[in-house]
Coordinates of C-alpha atoms in Angstrom, one line a residue:
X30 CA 155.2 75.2 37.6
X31 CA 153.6 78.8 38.5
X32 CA 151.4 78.0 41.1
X33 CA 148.1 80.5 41.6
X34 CA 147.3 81.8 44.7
X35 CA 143.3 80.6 45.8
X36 CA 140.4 82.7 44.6
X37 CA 138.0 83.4 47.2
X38 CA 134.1 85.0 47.0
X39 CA 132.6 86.8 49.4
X40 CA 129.2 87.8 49.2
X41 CA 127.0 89.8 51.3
X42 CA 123.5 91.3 50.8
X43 CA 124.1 95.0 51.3
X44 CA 127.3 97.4 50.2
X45 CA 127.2 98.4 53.6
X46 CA 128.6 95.7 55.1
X47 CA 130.9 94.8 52.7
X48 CA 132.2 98.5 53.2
X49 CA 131.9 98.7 57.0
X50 CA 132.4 95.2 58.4
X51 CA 134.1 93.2 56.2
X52 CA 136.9 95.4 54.5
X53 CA 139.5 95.2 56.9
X54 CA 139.2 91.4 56.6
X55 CA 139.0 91.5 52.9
X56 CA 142.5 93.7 52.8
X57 CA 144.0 91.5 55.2
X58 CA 143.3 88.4 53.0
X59 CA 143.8 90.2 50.1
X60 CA 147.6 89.5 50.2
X61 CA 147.2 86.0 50.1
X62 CA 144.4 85.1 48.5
X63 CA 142.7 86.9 45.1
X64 CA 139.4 88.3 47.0
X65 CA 136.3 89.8 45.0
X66 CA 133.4 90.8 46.5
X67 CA 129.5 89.7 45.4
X68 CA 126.9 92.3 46.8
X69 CA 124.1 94.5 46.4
X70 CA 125.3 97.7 44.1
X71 CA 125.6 101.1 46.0
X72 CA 128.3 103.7 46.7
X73 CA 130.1 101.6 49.6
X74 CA 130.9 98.8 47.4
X75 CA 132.5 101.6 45.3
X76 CA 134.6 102.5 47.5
X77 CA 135.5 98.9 48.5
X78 CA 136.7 98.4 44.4
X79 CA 138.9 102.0 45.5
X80 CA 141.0 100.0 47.8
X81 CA 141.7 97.3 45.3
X82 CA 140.2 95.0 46.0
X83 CA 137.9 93.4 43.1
X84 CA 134.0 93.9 43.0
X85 CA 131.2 92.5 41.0
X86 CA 127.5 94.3 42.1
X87 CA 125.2 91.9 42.4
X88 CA 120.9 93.0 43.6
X89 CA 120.8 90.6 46.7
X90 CA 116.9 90.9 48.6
X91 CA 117.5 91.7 51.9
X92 CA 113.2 91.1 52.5
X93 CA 112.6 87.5 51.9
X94 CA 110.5 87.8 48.7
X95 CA 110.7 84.5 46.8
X96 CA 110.3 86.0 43.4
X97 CA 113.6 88.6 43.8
X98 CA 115.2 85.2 45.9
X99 CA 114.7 83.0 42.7
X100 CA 116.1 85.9 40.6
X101 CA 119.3 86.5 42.3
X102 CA 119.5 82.9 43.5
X103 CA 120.0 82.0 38.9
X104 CA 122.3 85.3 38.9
X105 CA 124.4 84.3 41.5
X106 CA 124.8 80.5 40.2
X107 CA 125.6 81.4 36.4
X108 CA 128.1 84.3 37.5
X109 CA 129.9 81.7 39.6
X110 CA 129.9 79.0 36.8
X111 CA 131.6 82.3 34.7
X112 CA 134.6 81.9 37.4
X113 CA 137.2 79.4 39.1
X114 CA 136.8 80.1 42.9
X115 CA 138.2 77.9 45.2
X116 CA 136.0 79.3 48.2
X117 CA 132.9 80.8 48.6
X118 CA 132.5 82.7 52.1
X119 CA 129.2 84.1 52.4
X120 CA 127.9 86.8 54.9
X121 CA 124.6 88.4 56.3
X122 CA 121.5 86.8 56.5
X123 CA 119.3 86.8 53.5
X124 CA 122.5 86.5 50.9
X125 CA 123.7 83.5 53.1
X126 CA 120.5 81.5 52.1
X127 CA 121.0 83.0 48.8
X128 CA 124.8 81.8 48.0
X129 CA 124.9 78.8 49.7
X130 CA 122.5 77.1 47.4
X131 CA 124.2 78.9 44.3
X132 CA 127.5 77.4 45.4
X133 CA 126.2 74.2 45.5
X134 CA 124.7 74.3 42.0
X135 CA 128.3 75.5 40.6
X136 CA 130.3 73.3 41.8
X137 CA 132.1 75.8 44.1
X138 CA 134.6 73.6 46.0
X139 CA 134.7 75.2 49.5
X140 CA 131.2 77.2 51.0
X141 CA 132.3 79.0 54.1
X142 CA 129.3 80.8 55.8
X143 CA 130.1 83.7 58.6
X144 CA 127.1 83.9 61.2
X145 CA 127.4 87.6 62.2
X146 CA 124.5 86.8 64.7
X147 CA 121.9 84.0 64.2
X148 CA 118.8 85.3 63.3
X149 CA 116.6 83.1 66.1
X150 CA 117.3 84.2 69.6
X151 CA 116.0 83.1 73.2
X152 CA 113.2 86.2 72.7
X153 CA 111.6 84.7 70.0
X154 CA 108.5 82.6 70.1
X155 CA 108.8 78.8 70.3
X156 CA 107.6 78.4 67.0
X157 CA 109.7 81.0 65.2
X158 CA 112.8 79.9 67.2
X159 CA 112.6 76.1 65.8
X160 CA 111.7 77.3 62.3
X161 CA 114.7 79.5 62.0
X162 CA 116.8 77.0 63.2
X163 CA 115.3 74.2 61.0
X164 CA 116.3 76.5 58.2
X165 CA 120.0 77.1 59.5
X166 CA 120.4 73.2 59.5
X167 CA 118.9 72.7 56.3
X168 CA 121.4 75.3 54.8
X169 CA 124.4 74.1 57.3
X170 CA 123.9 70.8 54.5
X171 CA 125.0 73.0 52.6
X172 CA 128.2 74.3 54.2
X173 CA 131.4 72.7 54.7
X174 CA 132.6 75.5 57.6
X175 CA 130.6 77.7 60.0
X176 CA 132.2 80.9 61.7
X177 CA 130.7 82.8 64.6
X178 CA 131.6 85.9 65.5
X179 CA 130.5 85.5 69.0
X180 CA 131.3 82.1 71.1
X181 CA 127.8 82.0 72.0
X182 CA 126.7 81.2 69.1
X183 CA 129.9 78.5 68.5
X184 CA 128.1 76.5 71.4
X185 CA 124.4 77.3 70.1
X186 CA 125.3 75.9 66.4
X187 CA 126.5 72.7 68.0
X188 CA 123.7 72.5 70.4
X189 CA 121.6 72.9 67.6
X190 CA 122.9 70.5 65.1
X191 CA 123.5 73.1 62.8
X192 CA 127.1 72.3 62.3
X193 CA 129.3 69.6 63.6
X194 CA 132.0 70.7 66.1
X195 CA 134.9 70.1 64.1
X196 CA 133.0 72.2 61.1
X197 CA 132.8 75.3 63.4
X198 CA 135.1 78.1 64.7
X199 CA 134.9 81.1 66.4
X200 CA 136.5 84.0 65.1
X201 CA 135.3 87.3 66.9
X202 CA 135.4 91.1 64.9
X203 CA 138.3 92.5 65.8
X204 CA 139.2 96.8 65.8
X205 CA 141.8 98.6 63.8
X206 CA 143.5 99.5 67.5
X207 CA 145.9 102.3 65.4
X208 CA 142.3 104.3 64.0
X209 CA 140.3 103.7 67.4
X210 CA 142.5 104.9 70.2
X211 CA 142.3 107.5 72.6
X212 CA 146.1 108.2 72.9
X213 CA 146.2 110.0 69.3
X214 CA 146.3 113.8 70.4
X215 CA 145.6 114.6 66.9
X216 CA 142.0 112.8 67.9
X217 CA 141.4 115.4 70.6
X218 CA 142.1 118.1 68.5
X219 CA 139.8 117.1 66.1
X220 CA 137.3 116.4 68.9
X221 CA 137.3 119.9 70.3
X222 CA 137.3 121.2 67.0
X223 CA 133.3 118.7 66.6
X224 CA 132.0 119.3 69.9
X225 CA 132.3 123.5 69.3
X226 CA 130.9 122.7 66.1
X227 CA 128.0 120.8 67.6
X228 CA 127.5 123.5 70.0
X229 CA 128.3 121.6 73.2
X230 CA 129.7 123.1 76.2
X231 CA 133.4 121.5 76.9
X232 CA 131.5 120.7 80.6
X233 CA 128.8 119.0 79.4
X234 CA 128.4 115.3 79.4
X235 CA 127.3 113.3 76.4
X236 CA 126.1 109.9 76.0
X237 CA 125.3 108.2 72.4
X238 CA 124.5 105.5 70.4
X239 CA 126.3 104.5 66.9
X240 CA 124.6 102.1 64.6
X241 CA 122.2 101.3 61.4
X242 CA 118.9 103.3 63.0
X243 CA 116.4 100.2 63.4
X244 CA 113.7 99.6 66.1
X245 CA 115.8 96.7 67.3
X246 CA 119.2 98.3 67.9
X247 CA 116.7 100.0 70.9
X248 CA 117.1 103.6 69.7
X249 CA 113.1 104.2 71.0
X250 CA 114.5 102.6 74.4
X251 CA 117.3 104.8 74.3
X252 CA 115.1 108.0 73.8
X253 CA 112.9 107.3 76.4
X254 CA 115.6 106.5 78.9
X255 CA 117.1 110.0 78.0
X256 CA 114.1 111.8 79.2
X257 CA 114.2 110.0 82.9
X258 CA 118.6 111.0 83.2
X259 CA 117.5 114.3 82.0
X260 CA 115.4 114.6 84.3
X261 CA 118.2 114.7 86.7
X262 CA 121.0 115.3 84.8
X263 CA 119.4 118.4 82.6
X264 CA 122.8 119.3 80.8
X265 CA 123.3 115.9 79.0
X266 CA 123.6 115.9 75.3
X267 CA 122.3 112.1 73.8
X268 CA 123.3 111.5 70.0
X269 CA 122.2 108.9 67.7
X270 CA 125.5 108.7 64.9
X271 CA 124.0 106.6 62.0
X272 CA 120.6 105.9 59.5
X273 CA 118.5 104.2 58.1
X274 CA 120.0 102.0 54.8
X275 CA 118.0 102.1 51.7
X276 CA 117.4 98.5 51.6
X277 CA 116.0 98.5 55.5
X278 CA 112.5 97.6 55.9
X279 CA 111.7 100.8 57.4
X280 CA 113.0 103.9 58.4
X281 CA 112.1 105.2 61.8
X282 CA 113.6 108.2 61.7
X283 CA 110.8 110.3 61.7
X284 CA 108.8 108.3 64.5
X285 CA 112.2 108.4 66.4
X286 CA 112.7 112.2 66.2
X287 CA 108.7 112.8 66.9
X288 CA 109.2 111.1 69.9
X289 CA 112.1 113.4 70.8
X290 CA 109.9 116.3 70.1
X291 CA 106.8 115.2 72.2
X292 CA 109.5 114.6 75.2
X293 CA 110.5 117.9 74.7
X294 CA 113.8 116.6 74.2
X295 CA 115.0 118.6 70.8
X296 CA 117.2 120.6 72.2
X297 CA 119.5 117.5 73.8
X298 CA 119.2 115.3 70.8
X299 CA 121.8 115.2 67.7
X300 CA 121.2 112.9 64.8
X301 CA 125.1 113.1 63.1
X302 CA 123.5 110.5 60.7
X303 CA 126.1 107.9 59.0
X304 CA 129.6 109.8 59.4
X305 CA 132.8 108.6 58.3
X306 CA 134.7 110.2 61.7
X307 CA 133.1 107.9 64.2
X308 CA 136.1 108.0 65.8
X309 CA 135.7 111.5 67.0
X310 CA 131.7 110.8 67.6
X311 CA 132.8 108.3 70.0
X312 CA 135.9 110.9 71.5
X313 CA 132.8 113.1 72.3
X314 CA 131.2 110.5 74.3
X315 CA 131.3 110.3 78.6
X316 CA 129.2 107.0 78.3
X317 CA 128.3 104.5 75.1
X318 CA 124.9 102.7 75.1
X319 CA 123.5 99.8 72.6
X320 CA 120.1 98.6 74.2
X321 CA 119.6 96.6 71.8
X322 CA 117.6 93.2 71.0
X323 CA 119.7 91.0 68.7
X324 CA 123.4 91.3 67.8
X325 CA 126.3 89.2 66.8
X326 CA 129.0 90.5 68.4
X327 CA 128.8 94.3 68.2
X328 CA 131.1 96.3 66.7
X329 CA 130.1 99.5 67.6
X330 CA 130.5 98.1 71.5
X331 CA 134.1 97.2 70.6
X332 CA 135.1 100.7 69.0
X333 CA 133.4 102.3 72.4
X334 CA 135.7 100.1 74.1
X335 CA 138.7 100.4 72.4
X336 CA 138.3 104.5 72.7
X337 CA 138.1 103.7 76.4
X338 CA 133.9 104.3 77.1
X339 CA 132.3 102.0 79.5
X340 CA 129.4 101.0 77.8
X341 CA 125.6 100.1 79.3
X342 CA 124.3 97.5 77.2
X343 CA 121.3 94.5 76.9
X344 CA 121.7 91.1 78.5
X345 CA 121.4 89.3 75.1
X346 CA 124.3 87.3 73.3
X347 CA 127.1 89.2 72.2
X348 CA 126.7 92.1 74.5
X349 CA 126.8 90.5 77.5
X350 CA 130.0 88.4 76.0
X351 CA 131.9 91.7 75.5
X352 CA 130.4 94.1 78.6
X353 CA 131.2 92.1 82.0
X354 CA 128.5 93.9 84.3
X355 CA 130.5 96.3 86.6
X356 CA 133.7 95.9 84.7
X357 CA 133.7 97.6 81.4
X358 CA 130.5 98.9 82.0
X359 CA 126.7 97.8 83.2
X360 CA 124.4 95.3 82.0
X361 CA 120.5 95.6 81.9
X362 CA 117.8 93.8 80.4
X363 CA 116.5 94.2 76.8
X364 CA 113.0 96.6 77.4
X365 CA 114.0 97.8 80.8
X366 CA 114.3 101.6 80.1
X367 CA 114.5 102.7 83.8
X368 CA 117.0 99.7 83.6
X369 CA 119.2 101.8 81.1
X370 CA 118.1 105.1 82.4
X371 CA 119.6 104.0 86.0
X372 CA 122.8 102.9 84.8
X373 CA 123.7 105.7 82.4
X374 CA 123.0 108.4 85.2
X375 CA 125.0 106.4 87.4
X376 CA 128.2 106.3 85.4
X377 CA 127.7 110.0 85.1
X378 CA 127.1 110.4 88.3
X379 CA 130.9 109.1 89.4
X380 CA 133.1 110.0 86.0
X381 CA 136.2 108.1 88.4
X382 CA 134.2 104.8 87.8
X383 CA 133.5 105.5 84.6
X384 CA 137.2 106.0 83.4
X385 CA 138.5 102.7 85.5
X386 CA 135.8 100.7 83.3
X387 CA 136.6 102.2 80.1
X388 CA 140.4 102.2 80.8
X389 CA 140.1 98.0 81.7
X390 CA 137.5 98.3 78.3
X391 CA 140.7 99.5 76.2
X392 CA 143.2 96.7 77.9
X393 CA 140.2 94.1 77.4
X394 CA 140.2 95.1 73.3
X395 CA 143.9 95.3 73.1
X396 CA 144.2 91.6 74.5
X397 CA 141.3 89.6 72.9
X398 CA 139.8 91.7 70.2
X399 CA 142.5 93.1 67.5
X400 CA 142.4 93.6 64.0
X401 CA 145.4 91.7 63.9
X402 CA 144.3 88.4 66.0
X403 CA 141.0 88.6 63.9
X404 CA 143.3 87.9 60.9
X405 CA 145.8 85.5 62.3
X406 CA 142.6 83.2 62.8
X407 CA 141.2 83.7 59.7
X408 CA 144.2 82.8 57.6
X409 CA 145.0 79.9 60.2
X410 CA 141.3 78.8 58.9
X411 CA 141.7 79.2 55.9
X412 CA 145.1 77.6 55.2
X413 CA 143.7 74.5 56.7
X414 CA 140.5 74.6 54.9
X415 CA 142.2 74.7 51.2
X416 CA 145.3 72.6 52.1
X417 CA 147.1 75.7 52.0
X418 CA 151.0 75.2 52.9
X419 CA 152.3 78.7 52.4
X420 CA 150.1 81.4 50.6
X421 CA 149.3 79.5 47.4
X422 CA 148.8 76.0 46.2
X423 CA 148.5 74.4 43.2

């Protein structure tokens, strides 16, 4: 008898991160397992249907609006009544509340949910911490398997009662280690080639941020911290690579770049905006910084490391799992701009330190944070979760 191989869903909210965090999963899998894609229209998920893989756009909220939730929640259930998945794995906050439910109501088999960062944190008040996580454990009623991509929040879903032990793993992001190294010479070439086109001296340091531009990735933090190492470092060069999405909330941009203008900063600020050769961005970069308030398990701190740039980053889950304080790089507390401002002027200060951390920051990658282990432990997974002997089953 021909046997089929299993039919997975993913779905996320936003094209963006079915484009920039989930397609090198999504490939990998691909060759085992017939994966389409449920998310938000947009260019991105275009260009995920280029690689092959298969798509259906799908308006997902990413604002909790219960009238635009109740909509996609009845498109989501009757297009998966249309279909014969065997899985449904579901992704980023508002479409995991979203699809979980929907799965439910059509009979999907398997319902998977990736935590790429649990909305509650320690921050939070009392009140908004327990009703998130009531929330989580409502919808974890609705999950047969949880994955965290940081092992903080492994222990914190157990803690919780979100999930039972034996329902939960922890599979971290893991970096194409071929695209993000800093032994390609072809890389440098290309990197002299950006920073004459940027108009930065070949001697002058530069320190940046890469990421979606929200308030709580700390790009205001990082501005202000700019104008105390400028202050004694004046040839600096600080970059913000990345943008606002459509679907954010709000755009800070303009607030963000006002500020740089009333700290008389214009002249040492670049805003690349969202650029496909990060890469390069990150070549450009003496030190990496991500002060920010609330992450899964950052994969803009992992490409830093893996191009070998100690990184100064906030004391919150995730970060702190990746950066060991005085290892790969320094650890500071969320807020604490003379914090940040301190420890980027000091790796500056001794480039020799600098390069040991990024150089153990690349080795640290390489060993725990591949592309390839990422894989390995999501097919493992998923084998066991479908029975799987093999690539296909019956």
């Amino acid at each position: 008898m021909l046997r089929r191989k299993p039919q997975i869903c993913h779905i996320a909210a936003a094209d963006y991160a079915a484009y920039h965090i989930l397609l090198p999963i999504l490939e990998g899998l691909s060759q085992d397992y017939d994966v389409t894609v449920v998310c938000s229209p947009g260019p991105d998920l275009e260009r995920v249907a280029a690689r092959g893989i298969s798509v259906h756009p799908l308006p997902i909220p990413r604002s909790p609006r219960i009238e635009q939730m109740a909509v996609a929640l009845a498109r989501l259930t009757r297009y998966l009544r249309t279909k014969d998945f065997d899985m449904v794995h579901t992704h980023t906050p508002m479409a995991s509340i979203i699809s979980r439910p929907a799965a439910r109501l059509a009979r999907i088999p398997l319902v998977v949910y990736t935590a790429h960062g649990f909305y509650f944190h320690e921050r939070m008040s009392p009140l908004l911490y327990r009703s998130h996580v009531a929330l989580e454990r409502w919808l974890g009623r609705l999950t047969d398997h949880v994955i965290t991509v940081s092992g903080e929040d492994a222990k914190t879903a157990i803690a919780e009662r979100i999930a039972l032990p034996e329902q939960v793993s922890w599979i971290p992001n893991g970096i194409d280690l071929q695209r993000f190294t800093p032994a390609d010479p072809e890389h440098w070439k290309r990197v002299s080639v950006l920073r004459s086109q940027l108009g930065i001296r070949p001697e002058q340091p530069v320190v940046g941020m890469v990421g979606r531009l929200v308030r709580e990735k700390g790009f205001f933090e990082f501005v202000e911290a700019a104008r105390l190492v400028a202050d004694h470092i004046p040839d600096v060069v600080f970059m913000c690579v990345g943008g606002a999405l459509p679907s954010d909330r709000e755009n800070p941009e303009v607030a963000l770049k006002r500020r740089v203008g009333q700290l008389r900063l214009d002249r040492s600020f670049l805003f690349p905006g969202f650029r496909k050769d990060v890469v390069d961005f990150l070549g450009l970069m003496n030190v990496f910084t991500l002060p920010s308030y609330r992450e899964g398990l950052p994969l803009s701190i992992l490409e830093a490391m893996a191009m070998g740039k100690p990184c100064v980053v906030t004391n919150i889950r995730g970060c702190r799992e990746l950066i060991v304080d005085g290892k790969f790089g320094r650890v500071i507390e969320p807020g604490d701009i003379g914090g940040l401002a301190s420890a980027i002027a000091d790796l500056l200060r001794i480039p020799e330190q600098a390069a040991n951390m990024g150089s153990a920051a690349r080795k640290h990658v390489e060993e725990h944070y591949s592309l390839q282990i990422c894989l390995e432990r999501y097919v493992a997974l998923y084998r066991r979760l479908l029975k799987v002997d093999g690539a296909v089953r019956a």
